[in-house]
CSV table of C-alpha atoms in Angstrom, one decimal:
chain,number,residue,atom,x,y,z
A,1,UNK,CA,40.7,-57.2,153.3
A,2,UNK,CA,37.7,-56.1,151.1
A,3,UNK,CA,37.4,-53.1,153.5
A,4,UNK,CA,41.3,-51.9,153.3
A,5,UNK,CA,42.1,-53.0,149.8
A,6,UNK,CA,40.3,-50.0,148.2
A,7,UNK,CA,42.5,-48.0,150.4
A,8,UNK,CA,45.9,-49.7,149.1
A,9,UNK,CA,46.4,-51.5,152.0
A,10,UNK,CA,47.5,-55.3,151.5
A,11,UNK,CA,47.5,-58.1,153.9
A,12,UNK,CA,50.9,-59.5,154.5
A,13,UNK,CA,50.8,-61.7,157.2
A,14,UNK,CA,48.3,-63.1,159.9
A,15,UNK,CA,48.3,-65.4,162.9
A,16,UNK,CA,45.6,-66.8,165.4
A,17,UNK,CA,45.2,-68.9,168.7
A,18,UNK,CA,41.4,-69.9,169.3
A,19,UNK,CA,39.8,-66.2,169.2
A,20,UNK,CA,43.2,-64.1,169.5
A,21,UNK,CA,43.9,-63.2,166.1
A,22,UNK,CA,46.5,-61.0,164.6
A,23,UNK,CA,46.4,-59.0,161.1
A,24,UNK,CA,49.3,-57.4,159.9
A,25,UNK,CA,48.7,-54.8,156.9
A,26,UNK,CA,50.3,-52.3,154.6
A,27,UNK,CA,50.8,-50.0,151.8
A,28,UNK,CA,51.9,-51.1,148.3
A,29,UNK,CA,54.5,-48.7,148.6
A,30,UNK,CA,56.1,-50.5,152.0
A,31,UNK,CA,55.5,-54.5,150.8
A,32,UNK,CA,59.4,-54.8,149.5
A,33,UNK,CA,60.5,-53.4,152.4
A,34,UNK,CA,59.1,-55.8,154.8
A,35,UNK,CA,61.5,-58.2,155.4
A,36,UNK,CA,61.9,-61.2,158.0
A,37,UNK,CA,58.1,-61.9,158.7
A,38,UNK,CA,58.1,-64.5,161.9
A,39,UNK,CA,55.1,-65.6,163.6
A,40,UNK,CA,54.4,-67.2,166.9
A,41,UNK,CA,52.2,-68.4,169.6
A,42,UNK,CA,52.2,-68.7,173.3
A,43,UNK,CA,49.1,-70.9,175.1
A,44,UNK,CA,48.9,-69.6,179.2
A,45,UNK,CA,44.6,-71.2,179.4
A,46,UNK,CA,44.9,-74.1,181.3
A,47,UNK,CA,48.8,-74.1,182.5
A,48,UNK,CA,49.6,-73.4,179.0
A,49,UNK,CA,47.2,-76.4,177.1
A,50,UNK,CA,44.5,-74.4,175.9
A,51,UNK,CA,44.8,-71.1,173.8
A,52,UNK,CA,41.6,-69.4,174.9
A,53,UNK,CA,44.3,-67.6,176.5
A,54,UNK,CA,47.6,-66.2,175.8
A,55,UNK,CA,50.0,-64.1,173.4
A,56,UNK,CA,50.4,-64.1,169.3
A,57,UNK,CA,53.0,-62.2,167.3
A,58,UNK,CA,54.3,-60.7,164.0
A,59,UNK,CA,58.1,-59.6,164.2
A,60,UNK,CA,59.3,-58.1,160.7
A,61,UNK,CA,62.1,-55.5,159.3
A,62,UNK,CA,60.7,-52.2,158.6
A,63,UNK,CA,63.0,-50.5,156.0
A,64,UNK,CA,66.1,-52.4,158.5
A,65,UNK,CA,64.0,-51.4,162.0
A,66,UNK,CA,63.0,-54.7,163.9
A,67,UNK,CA,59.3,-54.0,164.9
A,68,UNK,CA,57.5,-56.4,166.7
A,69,UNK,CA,53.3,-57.0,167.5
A,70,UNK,CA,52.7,-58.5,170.5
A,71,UNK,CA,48.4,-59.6,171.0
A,72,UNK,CA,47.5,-60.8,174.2
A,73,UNK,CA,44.7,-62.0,175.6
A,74,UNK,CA,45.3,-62.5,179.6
A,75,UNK,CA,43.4,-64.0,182.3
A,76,UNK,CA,40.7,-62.5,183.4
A,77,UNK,CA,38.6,-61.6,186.8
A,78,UNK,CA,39.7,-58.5,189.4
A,79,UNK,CA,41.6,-60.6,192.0
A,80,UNK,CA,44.3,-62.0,189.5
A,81,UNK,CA,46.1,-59.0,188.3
A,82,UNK,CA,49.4,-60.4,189.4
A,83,UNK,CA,48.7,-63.8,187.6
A,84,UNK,CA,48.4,-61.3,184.7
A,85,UNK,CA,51.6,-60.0,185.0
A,86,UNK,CA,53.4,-63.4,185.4
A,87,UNK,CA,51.6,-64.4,182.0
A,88,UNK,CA,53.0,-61.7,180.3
A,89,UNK,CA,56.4,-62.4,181.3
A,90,UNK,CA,55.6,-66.1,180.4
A,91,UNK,CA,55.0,-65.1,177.2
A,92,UNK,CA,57.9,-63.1,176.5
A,93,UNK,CA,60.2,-65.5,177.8
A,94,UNK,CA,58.2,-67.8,175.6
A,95,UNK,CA,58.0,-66.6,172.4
A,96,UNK,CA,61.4,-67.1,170.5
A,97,UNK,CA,62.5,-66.3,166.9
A,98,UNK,CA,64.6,-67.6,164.5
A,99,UNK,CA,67.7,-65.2,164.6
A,100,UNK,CA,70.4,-64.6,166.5
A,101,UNK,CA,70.9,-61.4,166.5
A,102,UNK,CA,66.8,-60.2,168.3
A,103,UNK,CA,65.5,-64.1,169.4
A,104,UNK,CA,63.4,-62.4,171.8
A,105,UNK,CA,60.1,-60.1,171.7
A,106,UNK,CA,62.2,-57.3,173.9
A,107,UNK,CA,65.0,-57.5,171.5
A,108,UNK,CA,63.1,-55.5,168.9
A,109,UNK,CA,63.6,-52.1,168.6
A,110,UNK,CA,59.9,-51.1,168.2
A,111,UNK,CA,57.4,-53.4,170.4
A,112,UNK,CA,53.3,-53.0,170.3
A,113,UNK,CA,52.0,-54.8,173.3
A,114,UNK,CA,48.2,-54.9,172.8
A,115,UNK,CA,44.8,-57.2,173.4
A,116,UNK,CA,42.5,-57.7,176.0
A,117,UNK,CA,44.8,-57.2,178.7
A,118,UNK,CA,42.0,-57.6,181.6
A,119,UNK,CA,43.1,-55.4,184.3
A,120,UNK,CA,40.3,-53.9,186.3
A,121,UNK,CA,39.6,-51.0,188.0
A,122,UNK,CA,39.8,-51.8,191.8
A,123,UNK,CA,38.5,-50.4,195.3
A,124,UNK,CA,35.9,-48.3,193.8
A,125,UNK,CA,32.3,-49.1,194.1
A,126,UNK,CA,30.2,-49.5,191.0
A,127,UNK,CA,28.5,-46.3,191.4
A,128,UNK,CA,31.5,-44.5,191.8
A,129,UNK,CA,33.0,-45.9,188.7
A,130,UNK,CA,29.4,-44.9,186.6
A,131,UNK,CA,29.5,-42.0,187.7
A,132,UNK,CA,33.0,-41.0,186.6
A,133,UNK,CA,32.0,-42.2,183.2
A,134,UNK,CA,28.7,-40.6,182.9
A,135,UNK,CA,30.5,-37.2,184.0
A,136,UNK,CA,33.7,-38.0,181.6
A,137,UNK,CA,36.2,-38.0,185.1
A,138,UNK,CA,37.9,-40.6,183.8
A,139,UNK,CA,41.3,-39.1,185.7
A,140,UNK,CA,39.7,-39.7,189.1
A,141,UNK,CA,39.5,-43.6,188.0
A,142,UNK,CA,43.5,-43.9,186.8
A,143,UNK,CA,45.2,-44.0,190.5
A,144,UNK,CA,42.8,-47.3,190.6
A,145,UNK,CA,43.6,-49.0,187.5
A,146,UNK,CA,45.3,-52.4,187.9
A,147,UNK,CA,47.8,-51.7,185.2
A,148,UNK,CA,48.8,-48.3,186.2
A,149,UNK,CA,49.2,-49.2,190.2
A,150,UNK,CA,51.7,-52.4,188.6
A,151,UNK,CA,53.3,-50.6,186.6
A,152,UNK,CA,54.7,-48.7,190.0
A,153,UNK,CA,56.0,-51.8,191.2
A,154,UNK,CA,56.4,-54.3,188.1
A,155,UNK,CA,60.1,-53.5,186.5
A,156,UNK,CA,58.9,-55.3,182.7
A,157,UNK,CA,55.8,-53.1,182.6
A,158,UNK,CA,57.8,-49.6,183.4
A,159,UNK,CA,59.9,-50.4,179.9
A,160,UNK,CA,56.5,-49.7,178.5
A,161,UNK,CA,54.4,-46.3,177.8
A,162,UNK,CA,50.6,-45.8,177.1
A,163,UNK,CA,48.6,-42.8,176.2
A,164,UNK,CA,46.1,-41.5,178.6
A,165,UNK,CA,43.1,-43.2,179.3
A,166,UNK,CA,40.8,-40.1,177.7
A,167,UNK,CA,37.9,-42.5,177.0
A,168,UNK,CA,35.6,-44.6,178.8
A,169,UNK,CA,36.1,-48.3,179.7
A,170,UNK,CA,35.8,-50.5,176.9
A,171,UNK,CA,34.3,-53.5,179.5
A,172,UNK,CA,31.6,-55.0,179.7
A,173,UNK,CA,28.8,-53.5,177.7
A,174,UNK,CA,25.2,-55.5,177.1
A,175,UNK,CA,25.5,-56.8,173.0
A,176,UNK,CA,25.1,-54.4,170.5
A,177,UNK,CA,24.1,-51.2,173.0
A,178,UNK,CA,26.1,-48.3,174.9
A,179,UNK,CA,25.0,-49.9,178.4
A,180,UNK,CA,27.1,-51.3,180.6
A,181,UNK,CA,26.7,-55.0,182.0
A,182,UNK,CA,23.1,-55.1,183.2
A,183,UNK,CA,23.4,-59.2,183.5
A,184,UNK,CA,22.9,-60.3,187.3
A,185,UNK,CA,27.1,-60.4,186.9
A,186,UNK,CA,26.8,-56.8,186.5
A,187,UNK,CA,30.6,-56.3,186.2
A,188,UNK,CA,32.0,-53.0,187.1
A,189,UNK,CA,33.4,-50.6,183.9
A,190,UNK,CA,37.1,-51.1,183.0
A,191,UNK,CA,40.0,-50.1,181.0
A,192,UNK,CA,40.6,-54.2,179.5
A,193,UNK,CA,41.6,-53.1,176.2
A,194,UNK,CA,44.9,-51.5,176.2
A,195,UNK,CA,47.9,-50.4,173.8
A,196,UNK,CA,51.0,-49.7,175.1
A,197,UNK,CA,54.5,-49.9,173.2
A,198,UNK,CA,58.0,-49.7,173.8
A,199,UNK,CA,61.4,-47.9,172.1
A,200,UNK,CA,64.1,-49.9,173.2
A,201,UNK,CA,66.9,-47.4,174.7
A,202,UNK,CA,70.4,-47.5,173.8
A,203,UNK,CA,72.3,-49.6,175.9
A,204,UNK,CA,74.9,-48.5,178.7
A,205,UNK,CA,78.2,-49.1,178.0
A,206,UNK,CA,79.0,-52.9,179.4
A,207,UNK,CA,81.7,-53.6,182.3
A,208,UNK,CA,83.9,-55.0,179.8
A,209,UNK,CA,85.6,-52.0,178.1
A,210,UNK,CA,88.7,-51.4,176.4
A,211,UNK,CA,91.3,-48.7,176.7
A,212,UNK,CA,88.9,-45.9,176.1
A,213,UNK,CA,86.4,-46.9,178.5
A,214,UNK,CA,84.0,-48.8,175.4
A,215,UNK,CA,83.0,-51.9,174.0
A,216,UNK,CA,83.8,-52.4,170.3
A,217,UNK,CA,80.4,-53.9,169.8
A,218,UNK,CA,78.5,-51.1,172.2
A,219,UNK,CA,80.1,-48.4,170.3
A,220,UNK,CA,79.5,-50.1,166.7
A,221,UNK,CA,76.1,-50.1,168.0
A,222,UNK,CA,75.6,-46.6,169.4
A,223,UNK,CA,77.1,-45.2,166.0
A,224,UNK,CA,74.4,-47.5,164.0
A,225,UNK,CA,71.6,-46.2,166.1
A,226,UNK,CA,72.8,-42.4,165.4
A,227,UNK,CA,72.9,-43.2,161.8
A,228,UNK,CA,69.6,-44.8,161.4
A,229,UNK,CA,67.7,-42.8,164.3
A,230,UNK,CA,63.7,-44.0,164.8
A,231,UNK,CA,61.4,-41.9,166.7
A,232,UNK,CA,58.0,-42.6,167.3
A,233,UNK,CA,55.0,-40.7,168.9
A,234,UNK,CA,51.6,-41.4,169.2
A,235,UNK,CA,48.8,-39.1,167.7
A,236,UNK,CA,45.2,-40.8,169.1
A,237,UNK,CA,44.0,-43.5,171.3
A,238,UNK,CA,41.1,-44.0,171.8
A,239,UNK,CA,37.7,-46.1,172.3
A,240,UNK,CA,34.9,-46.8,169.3
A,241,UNK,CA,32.0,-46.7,170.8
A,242,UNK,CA,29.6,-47.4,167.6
A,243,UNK,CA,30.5,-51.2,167.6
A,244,UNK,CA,28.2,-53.7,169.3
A,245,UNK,CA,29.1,-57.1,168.0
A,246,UNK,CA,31.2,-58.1,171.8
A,247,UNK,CA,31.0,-57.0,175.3
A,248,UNK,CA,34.1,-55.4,174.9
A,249,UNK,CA,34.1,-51.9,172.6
A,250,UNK,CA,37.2,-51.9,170.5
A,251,UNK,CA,40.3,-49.4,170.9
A,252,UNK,CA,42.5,-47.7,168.3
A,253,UNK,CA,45.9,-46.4,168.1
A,254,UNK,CA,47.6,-43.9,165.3
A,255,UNK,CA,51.1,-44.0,165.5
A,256,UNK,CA,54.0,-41.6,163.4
A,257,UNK,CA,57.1,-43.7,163.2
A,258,UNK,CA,60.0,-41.2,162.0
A,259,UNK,CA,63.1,-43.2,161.1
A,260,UNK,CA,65.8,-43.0,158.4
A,261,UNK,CA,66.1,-46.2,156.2
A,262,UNK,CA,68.4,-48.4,155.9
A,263,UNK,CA,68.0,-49.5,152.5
A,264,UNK,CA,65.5,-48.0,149.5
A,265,UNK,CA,66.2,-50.6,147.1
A,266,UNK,CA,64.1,-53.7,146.9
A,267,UNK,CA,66.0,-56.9,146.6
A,268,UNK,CA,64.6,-57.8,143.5
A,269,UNK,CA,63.7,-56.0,140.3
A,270,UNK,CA,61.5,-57.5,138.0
A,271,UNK,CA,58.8,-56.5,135.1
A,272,UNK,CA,56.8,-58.5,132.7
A,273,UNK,CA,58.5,-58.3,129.0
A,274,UNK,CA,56.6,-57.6,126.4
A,275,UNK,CA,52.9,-58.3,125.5
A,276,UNK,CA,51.0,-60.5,127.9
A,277,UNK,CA,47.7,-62.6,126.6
A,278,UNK,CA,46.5,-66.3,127.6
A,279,UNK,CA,47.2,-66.5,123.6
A,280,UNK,CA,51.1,-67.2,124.1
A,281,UNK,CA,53.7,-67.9,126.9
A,282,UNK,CA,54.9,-64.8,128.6
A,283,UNK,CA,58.0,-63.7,129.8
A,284,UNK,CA,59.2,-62.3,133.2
A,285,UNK,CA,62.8,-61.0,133.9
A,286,UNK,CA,63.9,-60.3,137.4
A,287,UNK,CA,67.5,-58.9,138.2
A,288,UNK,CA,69.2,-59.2,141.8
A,289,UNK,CA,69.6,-55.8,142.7
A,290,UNK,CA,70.9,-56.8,146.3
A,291,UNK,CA,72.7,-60.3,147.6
A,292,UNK,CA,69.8,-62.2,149.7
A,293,UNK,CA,69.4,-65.8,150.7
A,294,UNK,CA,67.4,-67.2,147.5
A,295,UNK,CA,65.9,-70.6,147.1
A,296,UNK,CA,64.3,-72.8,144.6
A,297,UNK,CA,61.6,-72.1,146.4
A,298,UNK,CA,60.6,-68.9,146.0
A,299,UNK,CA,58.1,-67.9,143.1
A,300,UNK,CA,57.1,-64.8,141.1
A,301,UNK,CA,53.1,-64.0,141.8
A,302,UNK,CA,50.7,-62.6,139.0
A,303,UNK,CA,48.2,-60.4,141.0
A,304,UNK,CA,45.4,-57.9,139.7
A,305,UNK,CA,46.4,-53.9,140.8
A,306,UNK,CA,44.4,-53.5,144.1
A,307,UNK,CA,45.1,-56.9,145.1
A,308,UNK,CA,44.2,-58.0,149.0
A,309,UNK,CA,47.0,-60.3,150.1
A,310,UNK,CA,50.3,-61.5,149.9
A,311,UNK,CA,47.8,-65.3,148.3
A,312,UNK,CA,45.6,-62.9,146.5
A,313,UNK,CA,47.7,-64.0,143.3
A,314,UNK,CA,46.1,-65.2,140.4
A,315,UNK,CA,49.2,-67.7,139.5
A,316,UNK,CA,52.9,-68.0,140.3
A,317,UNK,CA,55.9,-69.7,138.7
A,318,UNK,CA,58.6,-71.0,140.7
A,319,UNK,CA,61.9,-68.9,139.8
A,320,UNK,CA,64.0,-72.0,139.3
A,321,UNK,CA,61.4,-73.7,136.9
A,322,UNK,CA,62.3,-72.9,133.3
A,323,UNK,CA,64.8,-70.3,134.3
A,324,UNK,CA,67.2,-68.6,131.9
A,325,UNK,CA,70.0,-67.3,133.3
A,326,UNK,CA,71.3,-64.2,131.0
A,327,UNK,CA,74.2,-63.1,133.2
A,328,UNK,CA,75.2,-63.5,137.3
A,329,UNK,CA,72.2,-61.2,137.9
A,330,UNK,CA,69.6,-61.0,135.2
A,331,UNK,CA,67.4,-63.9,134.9
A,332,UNK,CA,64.4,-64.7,132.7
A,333,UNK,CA,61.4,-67.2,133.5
A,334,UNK,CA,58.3,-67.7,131.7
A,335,UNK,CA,54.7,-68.6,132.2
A,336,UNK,CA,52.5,-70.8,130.5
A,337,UNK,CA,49.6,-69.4,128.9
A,338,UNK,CA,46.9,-71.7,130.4
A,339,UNK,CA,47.9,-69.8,133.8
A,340,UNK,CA,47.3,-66.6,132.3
A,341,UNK,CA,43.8,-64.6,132.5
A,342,UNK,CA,41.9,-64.7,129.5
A,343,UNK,CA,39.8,-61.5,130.4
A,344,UNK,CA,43.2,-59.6,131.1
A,345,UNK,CA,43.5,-56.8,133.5
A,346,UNK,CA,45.9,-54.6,135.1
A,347,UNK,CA,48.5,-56.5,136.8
A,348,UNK,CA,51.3,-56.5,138.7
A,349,UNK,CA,54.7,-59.1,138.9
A,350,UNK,CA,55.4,-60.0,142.6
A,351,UNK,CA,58.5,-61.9,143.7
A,352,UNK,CA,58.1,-63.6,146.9
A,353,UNK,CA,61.2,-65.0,149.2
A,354,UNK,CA,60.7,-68.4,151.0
A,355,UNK,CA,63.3,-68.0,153.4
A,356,UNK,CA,62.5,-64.4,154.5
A,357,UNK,CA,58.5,-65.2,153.7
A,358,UNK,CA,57.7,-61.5,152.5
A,359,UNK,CA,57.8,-59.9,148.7
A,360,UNK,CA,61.0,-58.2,148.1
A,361,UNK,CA,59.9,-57.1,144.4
A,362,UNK,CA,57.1,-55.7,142.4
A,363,UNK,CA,56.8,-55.1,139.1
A,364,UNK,CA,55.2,-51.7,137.5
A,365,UNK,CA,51.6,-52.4,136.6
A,366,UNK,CA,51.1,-53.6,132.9
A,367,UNK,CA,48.1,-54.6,131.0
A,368,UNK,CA,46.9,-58.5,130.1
A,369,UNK,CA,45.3,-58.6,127.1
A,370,UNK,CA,41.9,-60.2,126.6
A,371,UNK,CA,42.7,-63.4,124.7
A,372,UNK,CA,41.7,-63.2,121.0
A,373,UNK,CA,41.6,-66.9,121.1
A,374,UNK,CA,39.2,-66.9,123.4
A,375,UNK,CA,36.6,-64.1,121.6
A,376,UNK,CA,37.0,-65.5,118.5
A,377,UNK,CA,35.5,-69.1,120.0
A,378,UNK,CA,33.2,-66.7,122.0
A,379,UNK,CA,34.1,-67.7,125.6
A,380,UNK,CA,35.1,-63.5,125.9
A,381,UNK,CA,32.8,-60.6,124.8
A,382,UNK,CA,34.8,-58.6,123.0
A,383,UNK,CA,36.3,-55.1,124.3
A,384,UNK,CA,34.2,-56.3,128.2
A,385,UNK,CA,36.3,-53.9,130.0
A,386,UNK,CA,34.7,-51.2,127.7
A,387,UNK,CA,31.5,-52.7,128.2
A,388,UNK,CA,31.5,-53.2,131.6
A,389,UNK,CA,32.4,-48.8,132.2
A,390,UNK,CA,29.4,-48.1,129.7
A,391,UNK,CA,27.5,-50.3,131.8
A,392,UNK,CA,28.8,-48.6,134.8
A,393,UNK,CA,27.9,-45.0,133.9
């Protein structure tokens, strides 16, 4: 977070099993249009008791597209890469949401599947493999790799594509070096670290068809798809060699995801009415610019511009709590003044929905005064913002 904040990148949502963890992030810009964040968890270590093995996920609505992040870490060793698959479809089986319209991970219409998947690199010796490294063959190793030969065979892994494996194996390297396993386990190279994603297709018409051959529902569906068309492509995939902390190297993906939205309107508009100071209660106003399923619990966040989470706030009020209601859609609430920064800053209004757990407003930034109050009893230099930039230069 301290890392991708500076690049306006904010932490929305997160899950983790044991070691297999999951970080979903984005731009400011995107935050009120990431709707219906879900997380889940599948154990497979130990017939399904223990999570040093497994899946976690993050489904969400992407400006209306259902996208959906699927980590996995699967069991490992060469001889079990048919276990592997069978955990996999464990785990999509699994993993359920609550909705009724995409309960399942394959539902979605954009799926990441990613993690330590653990297939290996069979019938080649070791010196065979090292040397197709060393030499950068790496093509002469894909006939061999577990996932590509069950993919052939497997029908859930064909729904699925992958870049080309243009880099070496990301397992198992000696701690913090470039060399390969040099233990007395000596392991042979492999591709473990994978990303691989799927578009789901439209679907074929189904057998039960009216008059002109269609389903009602197919068709209604077929039309929605041509209206809101997604593309997606992927631009580098890849291995970072430069990392040393695990025996495994780590592997990036850049994706472009071209779609037309289905909405550009947040759900909520709201802004912080006139001048804010720990010296006096403020005053937020939010307006319903869209019908959404509210509740008395969701709250309006006070965060500092360049803030590095969706619990990065520096307070929140509860919508319901001391609410004004001006018309059907205009609504005022205000915040006590103990809550409120005495040093001030730049800052920004969140609103936050509890029944779709994302922000679906935020405010323009606005300046917090420094408290008078406070400088006058000297708790506050006075003007510290302007001494902390002379300081500074």
């Amino acid at each position: 977070m301290s890392t991708l904040a500076p690049l306006g990148y904010i932490k929305v949502s997160s899950i983790r099993m044991q070691g297999l963890l999951l970080l979903f992030f984005s731009k400011l810009e995107h935050i009120p249009f990431i709707r219906d964040i879900q997380v889940t968890y599948t154990r497979t270590g130990l017939y399904g008791y223990w999570g040093n093995k497994g899946g976690v996920s993050i489904r969400l609505s992407f400006y209306g597209h259902m996208l959906c992040f699927l980590n996995c870490h699967l069991t490992a060793h060469m001889n079990y890469a048919s276990q592997r698959v069978d955990e996999f479809e464990y785990i999509l089986d699994a993993q359920t949401f609550d909705t009724k319209n995409m309960p399942h991970i394959l539902d979605h219409k954009v799926v990441f599947w990613f993690g330590d998947l653990n297939f290996r690199i069979e019938d080649h010796g070791m010196l065979f493999v090292r040397n197709c490294v060393t030499s950068q063959r790496f093509s002469l190793l894909w006939p061999k790799d577990q996932l590509t030969m069950m993919k052939q065979k497997e029908a859930i892994l064909q729904k699925f594509e992958e870049g080309p494996l243009d880099f070496q194996p990301t397992y198992k390297f000696d701690l913090h070096s470039d060399n390969y396993d040099t233990s007395g386990k000596k392991r042979k190279p492999a591709w473990c670290d994978r990303i691989l994603w799927q578009v789901k297709p439209k679907s074929s018409p189904p057998e039960d068809t009216n008059e002109d051959g269609h389903n009602e529902e197919e068709q209604l569906e077929g039309e929605h798809a041509n209206e809101f068309p997604l593309k997606m492509t992927q631009e580098y995939y890849t291995s970072k060699m430069e990392y040393g902390v695990s025996d495994h190297k780590p592997v990036i993906g850049v994706f472009r995801l071209e779609l037309r939205k289905m909405y550009e309107t947040p759900l909520v508009q709201v802004s912080a009415e006139g001048e804010w100071s720990a010296d006096f209660e403020a005053l937020i106003t939010y307006r319903l610019l869209q019908s959404f399923p509210s509740s008395a619990w969701d709250w309006i966040g006070l965060y500092k511009v360049g803030f590095k989470s969706v619990s990065d706030y520096i307070t929140y009020t509860w919508v319901k709590d001391d609410q004004v209601s001006l018309d059907d859609e205009l609504f005022q609430v205000y915040v006590n003044k103990d809550e409120i920064p005495v040093r001030g800053g730049e800052c920004v209004l969140c609103y936050f929905s509890s029944n779709l757990q994302c922000i679906v407003g935020i405010s323009q930034p606005f300046k917090v005064q420094e408290s008078r109050a406070a400088i006058e009893e000297g708790l506050v230099p006075e003007n510290i913002n302007g001494l902390d930039e002379t300081v500074a230069s």
